[in-house]
Amino acid sequence: MTPDYFLLLLTGLPYTFAVTGGALLIGALFGFPLLLVRRSKVTILRWTAVMLIAVIRSIPPIVWIFLIFFSIGTGVFPISPLSAALVGFGLIATANMAEIYRGALIAVHHGQTEAAQALNLSPFHTMWDVILPQMVRVCLPVAATYAIGLLKDAAIASTIGVPDLTYQGRHITQMTLQGLSVMGSVGIIYVLISLPIAWIARVTEAHIRKTVSL
Amino acid sequence: MDQAASVRPDPSTATLPEDVSPLVRMRHLCKWFGEHEVLRDISLDVDSGEVLAIVGPSGSGKSTLLRCINLLEEPSAGSLNVGELTVEFDHPVKRRERKALRQQLGMVFQSFNLFPHMTVLENICLPQRRVLGRKRDEAEAVAKDLLEKVGLTDKAAAFPSNCSGGQQQRIAIARALALDPRVMLFDEPTSALDPELGLEVLSVMFSLAQSGMTMIVVTHEMSFAEKVSDRTLFMAEGKIVEAGPSADVIRRPQSERARRFFRAVNGL
Protein backbone atom coordinates (compact mmCIF):
# COMPACT_ATOMS: atom_id res chain seq x y z
CA MET A 1 0.00 0.00 0.00
CA THR A 2 1.48 3.33 -1.09
CA PRO A 3 1.69 6.38 1.21
CA ASP A 4 -0.97 8.07 -0.91
CA TYR A 5 -3.44 5.31 -0.20
CA PHE A 6 -2.48 5.29 3.45
CA LEU A 7 -3.21 9.03 3.66
CA LEU A 8 -6.54 8.41 1.94
CA LEU A 9 -7.25 5.73 4.54
CA LEU A 10 -6.51 8.22 7.32
CA THR A 11 -9.08 10.68 5.91
CA GLY A 12 -11.63 8.19 7.21
CA LEU A 13 -10.48 8.70 10.81
CA PRO A 14 -12.31 12.00 11.47
CA TYR A 15 -15.57 10.37 10.35
CA THR A 16 -15.01 7.35 12.58
CA PHE A 17 -14.33 9.70 15.49
CA ALA A 18 -17.29 11.91 14.58
CA VAL A 19 -19.79 9.02 14.54
CA THR A 20 -18.42 7.34 17.68
CA GLY A 21 -17.80 10.53 19.67
CA GLY A 22 -20.97 12.22 18.48
CA ALA A 23 -23.15 9.23 19.33
CA LEU A 24 -21.45 8.87 22.71
CA LEU A 25 -22.03 12.55 23.46
CA ILE A 26 -25.69 12.31 22.44
CA GLY A 27 -26.06 9.17 24.56
CA ALA A 28 -24.32 10.67 27.59
CA LEU A 29 -26.52 13.77 27.35
CA PHE A 30 -29.95 12.25 26.62
CA GLY A 31 -29.35 9.03 28.55
CA PHE A 32 -29.75 10.88 31.83
CA PRO A 33 -33.21 12.35 31.20
CA LEU A 34 -34.23 8.95 29.84
CA LEU A 35 -33.05 7.38 33.11
CA LEU A 36 -35.15 9.89 35.08
CA VAL A 37 -38.23 8.99 33.01
CA ARG A 38 -37.32 5.30 33.46
CA ARG A 39 -37.46 5.88 37.24
CA SER A 40 -40.50 8.14 37.17
CA LYS A 41 -43.25 7.60 39.73
CA VAL A 42 -45.80 7.84 36.91
CA THR A 43 -46.39 4.26 35.73
CA ILE A 44 -47.17 5.11 32.10
CA LEU A 45 -44.03 7.22 31.74
CA ARG A 46 -41.90 4.55 33.37
CA TRP A 47 -43.25 1.80 31.13
CA THR A 48 -42.88 3.94 28.03
CA ALA A 49 -39.19 4.36 28.88
CA VAL A 50 -38.78 0.64 29.58
CA MET A 51 -40.36 -0.26 26.23
CA LEU A 52 -38.40 2.41 24.38
CA ILE A 53 -35.09 1.19 25.79
CA ALA A 54 -35.96 -2.45 25.06
CA VAL A 55 -37.01 -1.72 21.46
CA ILE A 56 -33.97 0.44 20.72
CA ARG A 57 -31.60 -2.17 22.11
CA SER A 58 -33.29 -5.16 20.46
CA ILE A 59 -33.02 -3.91 16.88
CA PRO A 60 -29.52 -4.44 15.40
CA PRO A 61 -27.59 -1.21 14.74
CA ILE A 62 -27.42 -1.91 11.02
CA VAL A 63 -31.21 -2.17 10.83
CA TRP A 64 -31.57 1.14 12.69
CA ILE A 65 -29.15 2.82 10.31
CA PHE A 66 -30.94 1.47 7.22
CA LEU A 67 -34.30 2.35 8.75
CA ILE A 68 -33.28 5.94 9.30
CA PHE A 69 -31.28 6.45 6.12
CA PHE A 70 -33.33 4.55 3.52
CA SER A 71 -36.87 4.90 4.81
CA ILE A 72 -37.11 8.19 6.66
CA GLY A 73 -34.15 9.73 4.88
CA THR A 74 -35.31 9.11 1.33
CA GLY A 75 -39.03 9.40 1.88
CA VAL A 76 -40.05 12.09 4.33
CA PHE A 77 -37.05 14.36 4.36
CA PRO A 78 -33.60 13.82 2.89
CA ILE A 79 -30.84 13.23 5.42
CA SER A 80 -27.08 13.00 4.85
CA PRO A 81 -25.32 9.68 5.62
CA LEU A 82 -23.39 11.26 8.51
CA SER A 83 -26.54 12.75 10.06
CA ALA A 84 -28.36 9.43 9.67
CA ALA A 85 -25.48 7.63 11.37
CA LEU A 86 -25.39 10.18 14.21
CA VAL A 87 -29.16 9.95 14.74
CA GLY A 88 -29.10 6.15 14.64
CA PHE A 89 -26.09 5.58 16.86
CA GLY A 90 -27.10 8.50 19.06
CA LEU A 91 -30.43 6.77 19.65
CA ILE A 92 -28.77 3.44 20.46
CA ALA A 93 -26.20 5.12 22.72
CA THR A 94 -28.97 6.99 24.57
CA ALA A 95 -30.73 3.73 25.42
CA ASN A 96 -27.49 2.04 26.45
CA MET A 97 -26.23 4.98 28.49
CA ALA A 98 -29.58 5.15 30.31
CA GLU A 99 -29.05 1.52 31.32
CA ILE A 100 -25.43 2.18 32.32
CA TYR A 101 -26.57 5.15 34.42
CA ARG A 102 -29.28 2.99 35.97
CA GLY A 103 -26.75 0.37 36.98
CA ALA A 104 -24.56 3.09 38.49
CA LEU A 105 -27.48 4.58 40.37
CA ILE A 106 -28.27 1.18 41.88
CA ALA A 107 -24.60 0.78 42.80
CA VAL A 108 -24.67 4.00 44.85
CA HIS A 109 -25.63 2.90 48.34
CA HIS A 110 -29.22 3.68 49.29
CA GLY A 111 -28.00 5.13 52.58
CA GLN A 112 -26.53 8.05 50.63
CA THR A 113 -29.98 9.20 49.52
CA GLU A 114 -31.34 8.72 53.02
CA ALA A 115 -28.52 10.69 54.59
CA ALA A 116 -29.08 13.52 52.11
CA GLN A 117 -32.81 13.49 52.84
CA ALA A 118 -32.25 13.46 56.59
CA LEU A 119 -29.91 16.43 56.18
CA ASN A 120 -32.78 18.16 54.36
CA LEU A 121 -30.96 18.55 51.05
CA SER A 122 -33.42 19.29 48.23
CA PRO A 123 -34.06 16.54 45.64
CA PHE A 124 -31.95 18.53 43.18
CA HIS A 125 -28.98 18.88 45.51
CA THR A 126 -29.30 15.26 46.62
CA MET A 127 -28.85 14.28 42.98
CA TRP A 128 -26.32 16.94 42.05
CA ASP A 129 -24.03 16.95 45.09
CA VAL A 130 -24.35 13.43 46.43
CA ILE A 131 -25.62 10.86 43.91
CA LEU A 132 -24.33 12.16 40.57
CA PRO A 133 -20.64 12.48 41.53
CA GLN A 134 -20.68 8.91 42.83
CA MET A 135 -22.56 7.68 39.75
CA VAL A 136 -19.95 9.22 37.46
CA ARG A 137 -17.21 7.34 39.28
CA VAL A 138 -19.06 4.05 38.93
CA CYS A 139 -20.00 4.79 35.30
CA LEU A 140 -16.62 5.70 33.87
CA PRO A 141 -15.13 2.21 33.41
CA VAL A 142 -18.42 0.78 32.13
CA ALA A 143 -18.91 3.72 29.77
CA ALA A 144 -15.36 3.34 28.45
CA THR A 145 -15.98 -0.33 27.69
CA TYR A 146 -19.20 0.65 25.94
CA ALA A 147 -17.32 3.32 23.94
CA ILE A 148 -15.04 0.61 22.51
CA GLY A 149 -18.06 -1.42 21.46
CA LEU A 150 -19.61 1.65 19.89
CA LEU A 151 -16.41 2.42 18.00
CA LYS A 152 -16.64 -0.98 16.31
CA ASP A 153 -20.40 -0.74 15.68
CA ALA A 154 -19.84 2.67 14.10
CA ALA A 155 -18.13 0.91 11.16
CA ILE A 156 -21.66 0.08 10.02
CA ALA A 157 -21.99 3.74 9.05
CA SER A 158 -19.75 2.92 6.06
CA THR A 159 -22.60 0.87 4.56
CA ILE A 160 -24.71 4.00 4.00
CA GLY A 161 -21.75 5.95 2.62
CA VAL A 162 -20.19 7.70 5.59
CA PRO A 163 -16.55 7.89 4.41
CA ASP A 164 -15.07 6.55 7.64
CA LEU A 165 -12.09 4.28 8.21
CA THR A 166 -13.89 1.11 7.15
CA TYR A 167 -15.41 2.83 4.10
CA GLN A 168 -11.99 4.05 2.92
CA GLY A 169 -10.51 0.63 3.57
CA ARG A 170 -13.06 -1.07 1.38
CA HIS A 171 -12.75 1.68 -1.22
CA ILE A 172 -8.95 1.35 -1.41
CA THR A 173 -9.17 -2.45 -1.45
CA GLN A 174 -11.46 -2.29 -4.47
CA MET A 175 -8.98 -0.02 -6.24
CA THR A 176 -5.77 -1.87 -5.35
CA LEU A 177 -7.03 -5.41 -4.71
CA GLN A 178 -4.55 -5.54 -1.78
CA GLY A 179 -7.09 -6.61 0.81
CA LEU A 180 -4.64 -8.02 3.33
CA SER A 181 -2.43 -4.97 3.75
CA VAL A 182 -5.27 -2.44 3.49
CA MET A 183 -7.82 -4.10 5.75
CA GLY A 184 -4.94 -5.23 8.00
CA SER A 185 -4.01 -1.57 8.43
CA VAL A 186 -7.64 -0.71 9.17
CA GLY A 187 -7.70 -3.38 11.85
CA ILE A 188 -4.49 -2.11 13.43
CA ILE A 189 -5.79 1.46 13.50
CA TYR A 190 -8.94 0.28 15.36
CA VAL A 191 -6.72 -1.51 17.88
CA LEU A 192 -4.61 1.61 18.35
CA ILE A 193 -7.73 3.69 19.08
CA SER A 194 -9.26 1.10 21.43
CA LEU A 195 -6.18 0.48 23.56
CA PRO A 196 -5.97 3.92 25.18
CA ILE A 197 -9.71 3.85 25.93
CA ALA A 198 -9.37 0.43 27.57
CA TRP A 199 -6.36 1.70 29.48
CA ILE A 200 -8.31 4.73 30.72
CA ALA A 201 -11.10 2.39 31.82
CA ARG A 202 -8.74 0.23 33.81
CA VAL A 203 -6.89 3.13 35.43
CA THR A 204 -10.11 4.92 36.46
CA GLU A 205 -11.53 1.70 37.84
CA ALA A 206 -8.45 1.08 39.95
CA HIS A 207 -8.49 4.71 41.08
CA ILE A 208 -12.13 4.42 42.15
CA ARG A 209 -11.51 1.22 44.07
CA LYS A 210 -8.73 2.96 45.96
CA THR A 211 -10.31 6.34 46.76
CA VAL A 212 -14.04 5.71 46.96
CA SER A 213 -15.19 2.65 48.82
CA LEU A 214 -18.69 2.02 47.63
CA MET B 1 -46.29 3.89 95.31
CA ASP B 2 -48.18 6.89 94.00
CA GLN B 3 -45.07 8.22 92.37
CA ALA B 4 -44.32 4.94 90.63
CA ALA B 5 -47.86 4.87 89.36
CA SER B 6 -47.59 8.36 87.96
CA VAL B 7 -44.33 7.50 86.21
CA ARG B 8 -45.94 4.62 84.35
CA PRO B 9 -49.59 5.47 83.98
CA ASP B 10 -50.34 3.35 80.93
CA PRO B 11 -48.01 0.75 79.48
CA SER B 12 -49.25 1.28 75.92
CA THR B 13 -48.30 4.95 75.75
CA ALA B 14 -45.56 7.19 77.03
CA THR B 15 -47.21 10.56 77.12
CA LEU B 16 -47.08 13.53 79.41
CA PRO B 17 -50.16 15.23 80.86
CA GLU B 18 -51.81 17.33 78.13
CA ASP B 19 -50.92 20.69 79.73
CA VAL B 20 -47.16 20.06 79.52
CA SER B 21 -45.78 20.94 76.12
CA PRO B 22 -43.19 18.42 74.92
CA LEU B 23 -40.69 19.00 72.11
CA VAL B 24 -41.77 15.87 70.26
CA ARG B 25 -45.31 14.60 70.51
CA MET B 26 -46.74 11.60 68.69
CA ARG B 27 -50.37 10.68 68.77
CA HIS B 28 -51.84 7.40 67.50
CA LEU B 29 -49.06 6.89 64.99
CA CYS B 30 -49.55 3.85 62.76
CA LYS B 31 -47.45 2.47 59.96
CA TRP B 32 -48.31 -0.28 57.53
CA PHE B 33 -45.96 -1.89 55.05
CA GLY B 34 -48.57 -3.35 52.73
CA GLU B 35 -50.64 -5.71 54.88
CA HIS B 36 -48.11 -5.71 57.68
CA GLU B 37 -48.72 -3.33 60.57
CA VAL B 38 -45.29 -2.26 61.80
CA LEU B 39 -46.36 0.45 64.22
CA ARG B 40 -49.60 0.14 66.15
CA ASP B 41 -51.11 3.24 67.65
CA ILE B 42 -47.97 4.78 69.10
CA SER B 43 -48.37 7.79 71.39
CA LEU B 44 -45.22 9.26 72.82
CA ASP B 45 -43.88 12.51 74.24
CA VAL B 46 -40.27 13.59 74.43
CA ASP B 47 -39.42 16.60 76.54
CA SER B 48 -36.88 19.23 75.66
CA GLY B 49 -33.46 18.13 76.93
CA GLU B 50 -34.60 14.58 77.50
CA VAL B 51 -32.64 11.54 76.36
CA LEU B 52 -34.93 8.70 75.37
CA ALA B 53 -33.66 5.21 74.62
CA ILE B 54 -35.76 2.85 72.51
CA VAL B 55 -34.94 -0.82 72.93
CA GLY B 56 -36.54 -4.04 71.83
CA PRO B 57 -36.06 -7.11 69.66
CA SER B 58 -35.37 -6.67 65.96
CA GLY B 59 -38.54 -6.31 63.97
CA SER B 60 -40.24 -4.61 66.91
CA GLY B 61 -40.63 -1.40 64.91
CA LYS B 62 -38.17 0.71 66.88
CA SER B 63 -36.15 1.80 63.83
CA THR B 64 -39.33 2.43 61.88
CA LEU B 65 -40.59 4.61 64.72
CA LEU B 66 -37.40 6.66 64.61
CA ARG B 67 -37.55 6.94 60.81
CA CYS B 68 -41.16 8.06 61.03
CA ILE B 69 -40.10 11.08 63.08
CA ASN B 70 -38.05 12.57 60.24
CA LEU B 71 -40.31 11.09 57.57
CA LEU B 72 -37.79 8.73 56.01
CA GLU B 73 -40.85 6.53 56.47
CA GLU B 74 -44.21 8.22 56.16
CA PRO B 75 -46.63 7.20 58.91
CA SER B 76 -49.94 5.80 57.68
CA ALA B 77 -52.05 7.52 60.33
CA GLY B 78 -51.83 9.68 63.41
CA SER B 79 -50.11 12.97 64.05
CA LEU B 80 -46.64 14.20 64.86
CA ASN B 81 -45.59 17.36 66.61
CA VAL B 82 -42.07 18.75 66.70
CA GLY B 83 -41.74 22.15 68.33
CA GLU B 84 -44.40 24.42 66.89
CA LEU B 85 -44.97 22.21 63.85
CA THR B 86 -47.80 19.71 63.63
CA VAL B 87 -48.11 17.18 60.81
CA GLU B 88 -51.32 15.19 60.43
CA PHE B 89 -51.01 11.97 58.46
CA ASP B 90 -54.55 12.01 57.11
CA HIS B 91 -53.11 13.38 53.85
CA PRO B 92 -49.82 12.83 51.99
CA VAL B 93 -47.13 14.95 53.63
CA LYS B 94 -46.48 18.22 51.82
CA ARG B 95 -42.94 19.09 50.80
CA ARG B 96 -43.10 22.24 52.93
CA GLU B 97 -44.05 20.22 56.02
CA ARG B 98 -41.32 17.69 55.42
CA LYS B 99 -38.72 20.44 55.09
CA ALA B 100 -39.87 22.27 58.19
CA LEU B 101 -39.87 19.04 60.18
CA ARG B 102 -36.43 17.86 59.06
CA GLN B 103 -35.03 21.33 59.74
CA GLN B 104 -35.43 20.58 63.44
CA LEU B 105 -34.08 17.04 63.38
CA GLY B 106 -30.61 15.57 63.01
CA MET B 107 -30.13 11.90 62.25
CA VAL B 108 -27.28 9.46 62.74
CA PHE B 109 -27.41 6.13 60.92
CA GLN B 110 -26.10 2.70 61.80
CA SER B 111 -23.98 2.68 58.63
CA PHE B 112 -22.71 6.30 59.06
CA ASN B 113 -23.61 7.23 55.46
CA LEU B 114 -20.91 9.84 55.06
CA PHE B 115 -20.48 11.03 51.48
CA PRO B 116 -17.45 9.02 50.28
CA HIS B 117 -16.46 11.43 47.50
CA MET B 118 -16.02 14.40 49.82
CA THR B 119 -13.47 15.16 52.50
CA VAL B 120 -14.57 15.14 56.12
CA LEU B 121 -14.70 18.95 56.14
CA GLU B 122 -16.79 19.04 52.95
CA ASN B 123 -19.15 16.45 54.40
CA ILE B 124 -19.91 18.79 57.29
CA CYS B 125 -19.90 22.00 55.23
CA LEU B 126 -22.04 21.02 52.24
CA PRO B 127 -25.36 20.61 54.08
CA GLN B 128 -24.82 23.88 55.96
CA ARG B 129 -24.27 25.76 52.72
CA ARG B 130 -27.10 24.07 50.80
CA VAL B 131 -29.71 23.96 53.54
CA LEU B 132 -28.93 26.95 55.74
CA GLY B 133 -27.29 29.08 53.05
CA ARG B 134 -24.16 29.62 55.12
CA LYS B 135 -21.11 31.08 53.43
CA ARG B 136 -18.11 28.81 53.01
CA ASP B 137 -16.03 30.52 55.74
CA GLU B 138 -18.86 30.40 58.21
CA ALA B 139 -19.62 26.74 57.45
CA GLU B 140 -15.95 25.79 57.81
CA ALA B 141 -15.70 27.58 61.14
CA VAL B 142 -18.73 25.65 62.42
CA ALA B 143 -17.33 22.40 61.02
CA LYS B 144 -13.92 22.87 62.62
CA ASP B 145 -15.49 23.74 65.94
CA LEU B 146 -17.60 20.56 65.83
CA LEU B 147 -14.67 18.40 64.71
CA GLU B 148 -12.82 19.62 67.77
CA LYS B 149 -15.78 18.68 69.96
CA VAL B 150 -15.79 15.11 68.60
CA GLY B 151 -11.99 14.97 68.84
CA LEU B 152 -11.17 14.76 65.13
CA THR B 153 -9.54 18.07 64.20
CA ASP B 154 -6.75 16.25 62.37
CA LYS B 155 -9.20 14.43 60.08
CA ALA B 156 -10.65 17.54 58.38
CA ALA B 157 -8.84 16.95 55.07
CA ALA B 158 -9.17 13.15 55.10
CA PHE B 159 -11.68 11.13 53.10
CA PRO B 160 -14.18 8.99 55.02
CA SER B 161 -12.58 5.82 53.64
CA ASN B 162 -9.42 6.76 55.55
CA CYS B 163 -11.25 7.00 58.86
CA SER B 164 -12.15 4.17 61.23
CA GLY B 165 -15.79 3.28 61.78
CA GLY B 166 -15.81 5.06 65.12
CA GLN B 167 -14.30 8.15 63.56
CA GLN B 168 -16.81 8.06 60.70
CA GLN B 169 -19.69 7.90 63.13
CA ARG B 170 -18.36 10.84 65.14
CA ILE B 171 -18.04 12.80 61.88
CA ALA B 172 -21.63 11.85 61.03
CA ILE B 173 -22.70 13.23 64.41
CA ALA B 174 -20.79 16.46 63.73
CA ARG B 175 -22.39 16.72 60.28
CA ALA B 176 -25.88 16.43 61.77
CA LEU B 177 -25.11 18.88 64.59
CA ALA B 178 -23.82 21.47 62.12
CA LEU B 179 -27.42 22.14 61.06
CA ASP B 180 -28.41 23.16 64.61
CA PRO B 181 -31.12 20.53 65.16
CA ARG B 182 -33.39 20.68 68.20
CA VAL B 183 -33.62 16.90 68.39
CA MET B 184 -31.01 14.29 67.48
CA LEU B 185 -32.16 10.88 66.29
CA PHE B 186 -29.76 7.94 66.55
CA ASP B 187 -30.53 4.68 64.75
CA GLU B 188 -28.36 1.98 66.34
CA PRO B 189 -25.29 4.23 66.10
CA THR B 190 -22.84 1.66 67.49
CA SER B 191 -24.23 -1.58 66.03
CA ALA B 192 -21.78 -1.60 63.12
CA LEU B 193 -18.77 -0.99 65.39
CA ASP B 194 -16.63 -3.20 67.56
CA PRO B 195 -16.95 -2.43 71.29
CA GLU B 196 -13.85 -0.22 71.53
CA LEU B 197 -14.82 1.99 68.60
CA GLY B 198 -18.39 1.99 69.83
CA LEU B 199 -17.19 3.42 73.09
CA GLU B 200 -15.70 6.54 71.50
CA VAL B 201 -19.05 7.16 69.78
CA LEU B 202 -20.94 6.59 73.03
CA SER B 203 -18.72 9.04 74.86
CA VAL B 204 -19.46 11.73 72.25
CA MET B 205 -23.17 10.96 72.67
CA PHE B 206 -22.76 11.14 76.43
CA SER B 207 -21.28 14.63 76.34
CA LEU B 208 -23.97 15.66 73.87
CA ALA B 209 -26.58 14.49 76.36
CA GLN B 210 -24.76 16.42 79.11
CA SER B 211 -24.95 19.57 77.02
CA GLY B 212 -28.74 19.35 77.11
CA MET B 213 -29.46 18.03 73.62
CA THR B 214 -32.78 16.27 73.17
CA MET B 215 -31.97 12.78 71.93
CA ILE B 216 -33.94 9.76 70.80
CA VAL B 217 -31.68 6.73 70.59
CA VAL B 218 -32.56 3.33 69.17
CA THR B 219 -29.94 1.08 70.70
CA HIS B 220 -28.84 -2.35 71.82
CA GLU B 221 -26.43 -0.84 74.35
CA MET B 222 -28.28 -1.44 77.59
CA SER B 223 -25.54 0.19 79.64
CA PHE B 224 -25.91 3.37 77.56
CA ALA B 225 -29.68 3.24 77.92
CA GLU B 226 -29.36 2.78 81.65
CA LYS B 227 -26.61 5.29 82.37
CA VAL B 228 -27.31 8.09 79.89
CA SER B 229 -30.96 8.04 78.97
CA ASP B 230 -33.60 9.53 81.24
CA ARG B 231 -36.27 7.20 80.00
CA THR B 232 -36.30 3.86 78.22
CA LEU B 233 -39.00 2.60 75.93
CA PHE B 234 -39.35 -1.12 75.36
CA MET B 235 -41.06 -2.00 72.09
CA ALA B 236 -42.27 -5.33 70.72
CA GLU B 237 -44.56 -6.20 67.82
CA GLY B 238 -44.96 -2.54 66.87
CA LYS B 239 -46.23 -1.44 70.27
CA ILE B 240 -44.78 0.32 73.29
CA VAL B 241 -44.80 -2.43 75.88
CA GLU B 242 -43.08 -0.54 78.68
CA ALA B 243 -41.90 2.99 79.25
CA GLY B 244 -40.40 4.65 82.26
CA PRO B 245 -37.18 5.67 84.02
CA SER B 246 -34.40 3.64 82.40
CA ALA B 247 -33.31 1.80 85.53
CA ASP B 248 -36.89 0.73 86.27
CA VAL B 249 -37.59 -0.57 82.78
CA ILE B 250 -34.26 -2.36 82.39
CA ARG B 251 -33.86 -3.66 85.96
CA ARG B 252 -37.48 -4.24 86.90
CA PRO B 253 -39.51 -4.84 83.76
CA GLN B 254 -43.15 -5.51 84.55
CA SER B 255 -44.34 -7.35 81.48
CA GLU B 256 -43.37 -10.93 80.68
CA ARG B 257 -42.34 -9.88 77.13
CA ALA B 258 -39.84 -7.30 78.45
CA ARG B 259 -38.54 -9.65 81.14
CA ARG B 260 -37.82 -12.27 78.49
CA PHE B 261 -35.98 -9.71 76.32
CA PHE B 262 -33.79 -8.30 79.09
CA ARG B 263 -32.97 -11.79 80.33
CA ALA B 264 -31.75 -12.64 76.82
CA VAL B 265 -29.74 -9.41 76.62
CA ASN B 266 -28.06 -10.11 79.94
CA GLY B 267 -27.30 -13.62 78.78
CA LEU B 268 -29.12 -15.32 81.60
Coordinates of C-alpha atoms in Angstrom, one line a residue, chain B residues 2-90:
Chain B
D2 CA -48.2 6.9 94.0
Q3 CA -45.1 8.2 92.4
A4 CA -44.3 4.9 90.6
A5 CA -47.9 4.9 89.4
S6 CA -47.6 8.4 88.0
V7 CA -44.3 7.5 86.2
R8 CA -45.9 4.6 84.4
P9 CA -49.6 5.5 84.0
D10 CA -50.3 3.4 80.9
P11 CA -48.0 0.7 79.5
S12 CA -49.3 1.3 75.9
T13 CA -48.3 4.9 75.8
A14 CA -45.6 7.2 77.0
T15 CA -47.2 10.6 77.1
L16 CA -47.1 13.5 79.4
P17 CA -50.2 15.2 80.9
E18 CA -51.8 17.3 78.1
D19 CA -50.9 20.7 79.7
V20 CA -47.2 20.1 79.5
S21 CA -45.8 20.9 76.1
P22 CA -43.2 18.4 74.9
L23 CA -40.7 19.0 72.1
V24 CA -41.8 15.9 70.3
R25 CA -45.3 14.6 70.5
M26 CA -46.7 11.6 68.7
R27 CA -50.4 10.7 68.8
H28 CA -51.8 7.4 67.5
L29 CA -49.1 6.9 65.0
C30 CA -49.6 3.8 62.8
K31 CA -47.4 2.5 60.0
W32 CA -48.3 -0.3 57.5
F33 CA -46.0 -1.9 55.1
G34 CA -48.6 -3.3 52.7
E35 CA -50.6 -5.7 54.9
H36 CA -48.1 -5.7 57.7
E37 CA -48.7 -3.3 60.6
V38 CA -45.3 -2.3 61.8
L39 CA -46.4 0.5 64.2
R40 CA -49.6 0.1 66.2
D41 CA -51.1 3.2 67.6
I42 CA -48.0 4.8 69.1
S43 CA -48.4 7.8 71.4
L44 CA -45.2 9.3 72.8
D45 CA -43.9 12.5 74.2
V46 CA -40.3 13.6 74.4
D47 CA -39.4 16.6 76.5
S48 CA -36.9 19.2 75.7
G49 CA -33.5 18.1 76.9
E50 CA -34.6 14.6 77.5
V51 CA -32.6 11.5 76.4
L52 CA -34.9 8.7 75.4
A53 CA -33.7 5.2 74.6
I54 CA -35.8 2.9 72.5
V55 CA -34.9 -0.8 72.9
G56 CA -36.5 -4.0 71.8
P57 CA -36.1 -7.1 69.7
S58 CA -35.4 -6.7 66.0
G59 CA -38.5 -6.3 64.0
S60 CA -40.2 -4.6 66.9
G61 CA -40.6 -1.4 64.9
K62 CA -38.2 0.7 66.9
S63 CA -36.1 1.8 63.8
T64 CA -39.3 2.4 61.9
L65 CA -40.6 4.6 64.7
L66 CA -37.4 6.7 64.6
R67 CA -37.5 6.9 60.8
C68 CA -41.2 8.1 61.0
I69 CA -40.1 11.1 63.1
N70 CA -38.0 12.6 60.2
L71 CA -40.3 11.1 57.6
L72 CA -37.8 8.7 56.0
E73 CA -40.9 6.5 56.5
E74 CA -44.2 8.2 56.2
P75 CA -46.6 7.2 58.9
S76 CA -49.9 5.8 57.7
A77 CA -52.1 7.5 60.3
G78 CA -51.8 9.7 63.4
S79 CA -50.1 13.0 64.1
L80 CA -46.6 14.2 64.9
N81 CA -45.6 17.4 66.6
V82 CA -42.1 18.7 66.7
G83 CA -41.7 22.2 68.3
E84 CA -44.4 24.4 66.9
L85 CA -45.0 22.2 63.8
T86 CA -47.8 19.7 63.6
V87 CA -48.1 17.2 60.8
E88 CA -51.3 15.2 60.4
F89 CA -51.0 12.0 58.5
D90 CA -54.6 12.0 57.1

